[in-house]
Amino acid sequence: MESNNKDNENEDMISDLTNEVILHILSFLNTKQAVQTCILSKRWINLWKTLPTLIFSSNHMTFESYKVFLSQFLFLRDHSTNIHTLHMSSNYTVYDRQFKEAIKYAVLHNVKHLQLDVPNIECFPSCFFSCLTLTSLNLSAHYKRLFNMDQPQIFLDSLNLPSLTKLSLKYYAFRGNTDDCAEPFSTFNMLNTLIIDRCVVRRTSNLRISNAKLVNLTIHCFPNAYPFTSSGLASFRIELYYAPSLRTFTFTGENILKLFGSNNVFSSIKHLNIHLPCCLNPKNHSSILLDWLFKLATIESLTISSDTLTVLYIKPLMVLFILHL
């Protein structure tokens, strides 16, 4: 009996796993760590070459070693294998051809999900701006571009991404147009989910949400202590202009923004989530928040944080009236 127990303890269960399962496990690792598993056995020597998920991070790497590893990996990878997900992040603010080549390689290998923590969208290769296979895009610019530099990272409203269903943007600036509003999302014909995280607008005070298929909208705004940056206006107004499919609206942040737009869009929203911090001054924000509840009176569910209730507590009778509409 003891012998059987020892055999069970020494059993190599990993070797019984299929390559697909092992690759799925390796996809949770930083790509450099995934490559290092090649020393485990002969079977693992070339497994990393068919990884569908690539995660490149410059943590604990010099700029030169980061570039060399990126270049060598792309050269040695199995080029017949498509890329499902590419995640790139770097502590460095300077990129050269290796970065461009990584994005280009992913696009040419039918990438579906891109998560890029990078300072400059202008360094992307031209093929990125018309990628046909991309369904999810998560872009995060550098915080300093908004507050410490004269040239902010402008989100380009000329992207042609016909398959895009999810878009997440952090620390970007939206540029106003001739209609005195910023309207950067109307060209994404398949967009289902939009996340706007601490972005600003330039040359206008309105951010217009206009998209026929948008279902889920999340906005996280800057604190009220930063109404302006060197890049633009942080305390902009949200205009729900045309979004007939919008069902869920989530708002978080240290500053409640003014809301206006089409009554048709207001009535289409069924689920409202509001999360405000305890540091918010109720006197300065209760009226704006009550205006939200008036305009969105046809919602079916309301989720608010306890701190949001504190903001509303200054006018309890008005809140009860609205909640019973």
Short mmCIF file of C-alpha atoms in Angstrom, two decimals:
data_model
loop_
_atom_site.label_atom_id
_atom_site.label_comp_id
_atom_site.label_asym_id
_atom_site.label_seq_id
_atom_site.Cartn_x
_atom_site.Cartn_y
_atom_site.Cartn_z
CA MET A 1 0.00 0.00 0.00
CA GLU A 2 2.83 2.39 0.88
CA SER A 3 4.46 1.62 -2.46
CA ASN A 4 1.27 2.59 -4.33
CA ASN A 5 1.08 5.88 -2.44
CA LYS A 6 4.67 6.72 -3.36
CA ASP A 7 3.97 5.93 -7.01
CA ASN A 8 1.00 8.29 -6.96
CA GLU A 9 3.09 11.04 -5.40
CA ASN A 10 5.75 10.70 -8.11
CA GLU A 11 3.30 10.49 -10.99
CA ASP A 12 4.01 13.06 -13.70
CA MET A 13 0.51 14.45 -14.33
CA ILE A 14 1.73 17.40 -16.39
CA SER A 15 3.08 15.10 -19.09
CA ASP A 16 -0.42 13.71 -19.56
CA LEU A 17 -1.76 17.13 -20.47
CA THR A 18 -2.31 17.99 -24.12
CA ASN A 19 -0.25 20.72 -25.78
CA GLU A 20 -3.36 22.89 -25.96
CA VAL A 21 -3.86 22.73 -22.18
CA ILE A 22 -0.19 23.44 -21.49
CA LEU A 23 -0.22 26.42 -23.86
CA HIS A 24 -3.29 27.73 -22.11
CA ILE A 25 -1.47 27.53 -18.76
CA LEU A 26 1.62 29.21 -20.20
CA SER A 27 -0.56 32.03 -21.53
CA PHE A 28 -0.97 33.29 -17.95
CA LEU A 29 2.80 33.82 -17.66
CA ASN A 30 4.95 36.66 -18.85
CA THR A 31 6.25 35.52 -22.25
CA LYS A 32 9.85 35.53 -21.06
CA GLN A 33 8.91 33.16 -18.24
CA ALA A 34 6.99 30.98 -20.69
CA VAL A 35 10.07 30.70 -22.90
CA GLN A 36 12.17 29.64 -19.92
CA THR A 37 10.01 26.52 -19.49
CA CYS A 38 11.80 25.05 -22.52
CA ILE A 39 14.42 23.60 -20.16
CA LEU A 40 11.89 21.35 -18.41
CA SER A 41 11.95 18.52 -20.96
CA LYS A 42 12.44 17.77 -24.65
CA ARG A 43 8.69 18.05 -25.20
CA TRP A 44 8.74 21.64 -23.93
CA ILE A 45 11.66 22.86 -26.07
CA ASN A 46 9.48 24.26 -28.85
CA LEU A 47 6.11 24.65 -27.13
CA TRP A 48 6.61 28.37 -26.48
CA LYS A 49 6.91 28.98 -30.22
CA THR A 50 3.17 28.40 -30.64
CA LEU A 51 1.95 30.52 -27.72
CA PRO A 52 -1.36 32.20 -28.69
CA THR A 53 -1.11 34.79 -25.89
CA LEU A 54 1.98 37.01 -25.67
CA ILE A 55 2.73 39.19 -22.64
CA PHE A 56 5.78 41.43 -22.97
CA SER A 57 6.79 43.51 -19.95
CA SER A 58 9.94 45.51 -19.31
CA ASN A 59 9.82 44.91 -15.55
CA HIS A 60 13.24 43.87 -14.23
CA MET A 61 14.73 44.33 -17.71
CA THR A 62 16.97 47.00 -19.18
CA PHE A 63 15.77 48.77 -22.28
CA GLU A 64 18.35 46.98 -24.43
CA SER A 65 17.56 43.51 -23.06
CA TYR A 66 13.83 44.17 -23.55
CA LYS A 67 14.40 45.06 -27.20
CA VAL A 68 16.69 42.09 -27.84
CA PHE A 69 14.29 39.58 -26.27
CA LEU A 70 11.33 41.00 -28.21
CA SER A 71 13.21 40.87 -31.50
CA GLN A 72 14.56 37.34 -31.00
CA PHE A 73 11.22 35.97 -29.86
CA LEU A 74 9.38 37.23 -32.93
CA PHE A 75 12.13 35.89 -35.19
CA LEU A 76 12.09 32.39 -33.66
CA ARG A 77 8.33 32.01 -33.16
CA ASP A 78 6.31 29.57 -35.30
CA HIS A 79 5.00 31.97 -37.94
CA SER A 80 2.19 29.61 -38.99
CA THR A 81 0.45 30.11 -35.61
CA ASN A 82 -2.01 32.96 -35.13
CA ILE A 83 -1.88 35.32 -32.17
CA HIS A 84 -4.98 35.57 -30.03
CA THR A 85 -3.80 38.19 -27.50
CA LEU A 86 -0.88 40.61 -27.32
CA HIS A 87 -0.19 42.57 -24.13
CA MET A 88 2.75 44.99 -24.14
CA SER A 89 3.82 47.27 -21.29
CA SER A 90 7.00 49.17 -20.69
CA ASN A 91 8.47 51.60 -18.20
CA TYR A 92 10.36 53.25 -21.06
CA THR A 93 9.01 56.18 -23.02
CA VAL A 94 11.14 55.64 -26.14
CA TYR A 95 10.28 52.98 -28.70
CA ASP A 96 12.02 51.98 -31.88
CA ARG A 97 11.38 49.60 -34.72
CA GLN A 98 11.10 46.52 -32.43
CA PHE A 99 7.89 47.84 -30.94
CA LYS A 100 6.45 48.61 -34.35
CA GLU A 101 7.43 45.18 -35.57
CA ALA A 102 5.66 43.50 -32.63
CA ILE A 103 2.38 45.30 -33.39
CA LYS A 104 2.74 44.63 -37.11
CA TYR A 105 3.52 40.95 -36.45
CA ALA A 106 0.39 40.61 -34.30
CA VAL A 107 -1.85 42.28 -36.90
CA LEU A 108 -0.48 40.08 -39.68
CA HIS A 109 -1.19 37.03 -37.48
CA ASN A 110 -4.86 37.87 -36.99
CA VAL A 111 -4.67 39.22 -33.44
CA LYS A 112 -8.04 39.55 -31.67
CA HIS A 113 -7.12 41.23 -28.38
CA LEU A 114 -4.58 44.03 -27.90
CA GLN A 115 -3.63 45.52 -24.53
CA LEU A 116 -0.98 48.19 -24.91
CA ASP A 117 0.42 50.32 -22.08
CA VAL A 118 2.38 52.70 -24.27
CA PRO A 119 2.99 56.44 -24.45
CA ASN A 120 2.57 57.18 -28.12
CA ILE A 121 -0.05 55.88 -30.55
CA GLU A 122 1.79 57.59 -33.42
CA CYS A 123 4.50 54.92 -33.23
CA PHE A 124 2.02 52.21 -34.20
CA PRO A 125 2.48 50.71 -37.68
CA SER A 126 -0.01 51.77 -40.34
CA CYS A 127 -1.57 48.29 -40.54
CA PHE A 128 -2.86 48.67 -36.96
CA PHE A 129 -5.23 51.50 -37.92
CA SER A 130 -7.22 49.20 -40.22
CA CYS A 131 -6.91 45.82 -38.48
CA LEU A 132 -9.79 43.58 -39.62
CA THR A 133 -9.56 40.90 -36.90
CA LEU A 134 -9.24 43.04 -33.76
CA THR A 135 -12.23 42.62 -31.42
CA SER A 136 -10.84 44.07 -28.16
CA LEU A 137 -8.53 47.06 -27.73
CA ASN A 138 -7.18 48.32 -24.39
CA LEU A 139 -4.93 51.39 -24.65
CA SER A 140 -3.27 53.13 -21.72
CA ALA A 141 -1.15 56.23 -22.31
CA HIS A 142 1.27 57.64 -19.76
CA TYR A 143 -0.22 59.78 -17.00
CA LYS A 144 2.49 62.40 -17.48
CA ARG A 145 1.32 63.06 -21.02
CA LEU A 146 -1.81 64.68 -19.57
CA PHE A 147 -0.33 66.72 -16.74
CA ASN A 148 3.36 67.37 -17.32
CA MET A 149 3.73 67.68 -21.09
CA ASP A 150 2.51 70.13 -23.70
CA GLN A 151 1.70 67.39 -26.21
CA PRO A 152 -0.99 65.01 -24.88
CA GLN A 153 -1.77 61.62 -26.33
CA ILE A 154 -4.68 62.29 -28.67
CA PHE A 155 -6.99 59.39 -29.41
CA LEU A 156 -7.38 59.18 -33.17
CA ASP A 157 -10.99 59.15 -34.34
CA SER A 158 -10.02 57.87 -37.78
CA LEU A 159 -9.42 54.24 -36.78
CA ASN A 160 -10.97 51.64 -39.08
CA LEU A 161 -11.51 48.61 -36.86
CA PRO A 162 -14.66 46.94 -38.24
CA SER A 163 -14.66 43.96 -35.84
CA LEU A 164 -14.01 45.92 -32.63
CA THR A 165 -16.55 45.12 -29.89
CA LYS A 166 -14.71 46.34 -26.78
CA LEU A 167 -12.66 49.53 -26.35
CA SER A 168 -10.91 50.68 -23.15
CA LEU A 169 -8.98 53.97 -23.02
CA LYS A 170 -6.94 55.41 -20.15
CA TYR A 171 -5.18 58.81 -19.94
CA TYR A 172 -6.14 59.92 -23.46
CA ALA A 173 -7.34 63.26 -24.78
CA PHE A 174 -10.29 63.58 -27.15
CA ARG A 175 -10.21 66.39 -29.66
CA GLY A 176 -13.27 68.57 -30.35
CA ASN A 177 -14.76 68.91 -33.83
CA THR A 178 -16.65 71.63 -35.67
CA ASP A 179 -19.85 70.81 -33.72
CA ASP A 180 -18.17 71.95 -30.51
CA CYS A 181 -17.93 68.44 -29.11
CA ALA A 182 -15.59 65.46 -29.10
CA GLU A 183 -17.20 62.50 -30.88
CA PRO A 184 -14.56 59.76 -31.21
CA PHE A 185 -16.62 56.54 -31.14
CA SER A 186 -19.28 56.79 -33.84
CA THR A 187 -17.23 54.94 -36.49
CA PHE A 188 -16.96 51.68 -34.52
CA ASN A 189 -19.93 49.86 -36.02
CA MET A 190 -19.69 46.74 -33.83
CA LEU A 191 -18.77 48.38 -30.52
CA ASN A 192 -20.54 46.77 -27.56
CA THR A 193 -18.52 47.90 -24.53
CA LEU A 194 -16.77 51.24 -23.98
CA ILE A 195 -14.57 52.12 -20.97
CA ILE A 196 -13.28 55.69 -20.58
CA ASP A 197 -10.79 55.94 -17.72
CA ARG A 198 -9.51 59.36 -16.61
CA CYS A 199 -9.47 60.97 -20.02
CA VAL A 200 -9.84 64.65 -20.98
CA VAL A 201 -11.33 66.63 -23.84
CA ARG A 202 -9.67 69.43 -25.84
CA ARG A 203 -11.11 72.51 -27.58
CA THR A 204 -14.60 71.76 -26.24
CA SER A 205 -16.42 70.94 -23.01
CA ASN A 206 -18.59 68.07 -24.32
CA LEU A 207 -17.81 64.40 -24.83
CA ARG A 208 -20.45 62.98 -27.17
CA ILE A 209 -21.36 59.29 -26.96
CA SER A 210 -22.76 58.27 -30.33
CA ASN A 211 -22.79 54.62 -31.34
CA ALA A 212 -25.65 52.49 -32.64
CA LYS A 213 -24.64 49.17 -31.01
CA LEU A 214 -23.11 50.31 -27.73
CA VAL A 215 -24.59 48.32 -24.82
CA ASN A 216 -22.23 48.93 -21.88
CA LEU A 217 -20.67 52.30 -20.99
CA THR A 218 -18.24 52.90 -18.11
CA ILE A 219 -16.72 56.29 -17.27
CA HIS A 220 -14.13 56.92 -14.56
CA CYS A 221 -13.30 60.59 -14.17
CA PHE A 222 -10.53 62.67 -12.60
CA PRO A 223 -10.87 64.30 -9.17
CA ASN A 224 -12.51 67.72 -9.06
CA ALA A 225 -9.14 69.10 -7.87
CA TYR A 226 -7.94 68.75 -11.48
CA PRO A 227 -10.65 70.46 -13.59
CA PHE A 228 -8.00 71.46 -16.13
CA THR A 229 -4.78 69.88 -17.30
CA SER A 230 -2.19 71.19 -19.71
CA SER A 231 -3.87 68.90 -22.24
CA GLY A 232 -7.52 69.81 -21.87
CA LEU A 233 -10.64 69.85 -19.73
CA ALA A 234 -11.08 67.07 -17.17
CA SER A 235 -14.51 68.25 -15.92
CA PHE A 236 -16.30 67.87 -19.24
CA ARG A 237 -19.98 67.18 -19.85
CA ILE A 238 -21.27 63.80 -20.98
CA GLU A 239 -23.63 63.97 -23.94
CA LEU A 240 -25.56 60.77 -24.60
CA TYR A 241 -26.40 61.79 -28.16
CA TYR A 242 -27.25 58.57 -30.01
CA ALA A 243 -26.99 55.16 -28.35
CA PRO A 244 -30.28 53.29 -28.87
CA SER A 245 -28.82 49.98 -27.63
CA LEU A 246 -27.29 51.35 -24.42
CA ARG A 247 -28.46 49.28 -21.43
CA THR A 248 -25.84 49.61 -18.67
CA PHE A 249 -24.15 52.83 -17.56
CA THR A 250 -21.47 52.77 -14.84
CA PHE A 251 -19.90 55.92 -13.45
CA THR A 252 -17.05 56.08 -10.94
CA GLY A 253 -14.66 58.80 -9.85
CA GLU A 254 -14.02 61.71 -7.56
CA ASN A 255 -16.06 64.20 -9.57
CA ILE A 256 -19.63 63.81 -10.84
CA LEU A 257 -19.93 65.14 -14.39
CA LYS A 258 -22.95 66.91 -15.85
CA LEU A 259 -25.14 64.71 -18.04
CA PHE A 260 -27.34 65.72 -20.98
CA GLY A 261 -28.52 64.28 -24.25
CA SER A 262 -31.42 62.51 -25.93
CA ASN A 263 -34.43 61.33 -23.93
CA ASN A 264 -34.52 58.26 -26.17
CA VAL A 265 -31.06 57.28 -24.95
CA PHE A 266 -31.99 58.00 -21.31
CA SER A 267 -35.01 55.71 -21.58
CA SER A 268 -32.96 52.91 -23.18
CA ILE A 269 -30.69 52.64 -20.10
CA LYS A 270 -31.95 49.93 -17.74
CA HIS A 271 -29.09 49.50 -15.27
CA LEU A 272 -27.29 52.39 -13.58
CA ASN A 273 -24.23 52.01 -11.31
CA ILE A 274 -22.74 55.01 -9.49
CA HIS A 275 -19.72 54.81 -7.18
CA LEU A 276 -18.45 58.04 -5.64
CA PRO A 277 -15.77 58.42 -2.93
CA CYS A 278 -16.40 59.49 0.65
CA CYS A 279 -14.24 62.61 0.14
CA LEU A 280 -16.76 64.14 -2.27
CA ASN A 281 -18.43 67.34 -1.03
CA PRO A 282 -22.22 66.67 -0.99
CA LYS A 283 -23.13 70.36 -1.35
CA ASN A 284 -21.21 70.65 -4.61
CA HIS A 285 -22.49 67.48 -6.23
CA SER A 286 -25.92 66.53 -4.88
CA SER A 287 -27.82 68.69 -7.41
CA ILE A 288 -25.92 67.20 -10.35
CA LEU A 289 -26.50 63.67 -9.09
CA LEU A 290 -30.20 64.32 -8.56
CA ASP A 291 -30.40 65.62 -12.11
CA TRP A 292 -28.95 62.29 -13.27
CA LEU A 293 -31.66 60.40 -11.41
CA PHE A 294 -34.38 62.59 -12.89
CA LYS A 295 -33.14 62.03 -16.43
CA LEU A 296 -32.64 58.29 -15.90
CA ALA A 297 -35.93 57.74 -14.06
CA THR A 298 -36.93 54.77 -16.26
CA ILE A 299 -34.05 52.52 -15.15
CA GLU A 300 -34.91 49.06 -13.84
CA SER A 301 -32.00 48.73 -11.39
CA LEU A 302 -29.84 51.19 -9.49
CA THR A 303 -26.60 50.24 -7.74
CA ILE A 304 -24.92 52.96 -5.69
CA SER A 305 -22.17 52.89 -3.09
CA SER A 306 -22.70 53.94 0.51
CA ASP A 307 -20.60 57.04 -0.14
CA THR A 308 -22.89 57.96 -3.01
CA LEU A 309 -25.80 57.81 -0.59
CA THR A 310 -23.96 60.34 1.57
CA VAL A 311 -23.91 62.75 -1.36
CA LEU A 312 -27.65 62.24 -1.87
CA TYR A 313 -28.50 62.46 1.83
CA ILE A 314 -28.44 66.24 1.69
CA LYS A 315 -31.80 66.10 -0.17
CA PRO A 316 -33.51 62.91 1.09
CA LEU A 317 -37.09 63.87 0.12
CA MET A 318 -36.04 64.50 -3.46
CA VAL A 319 -34.32 61.10 -3.58
CA LEU A 320 -37.43 59.31 -2.31
CA PHE A 321 -39.54 61.09 -4.91
CA ILE A 322 -37.23 60.08 -7.74
CA LEU A 323 -36.89 56.46 -6.63
CA HIS A 324 -40.69 56.10 -6.64
CA LEU A 325 -41.17 57.48 -10.14
#
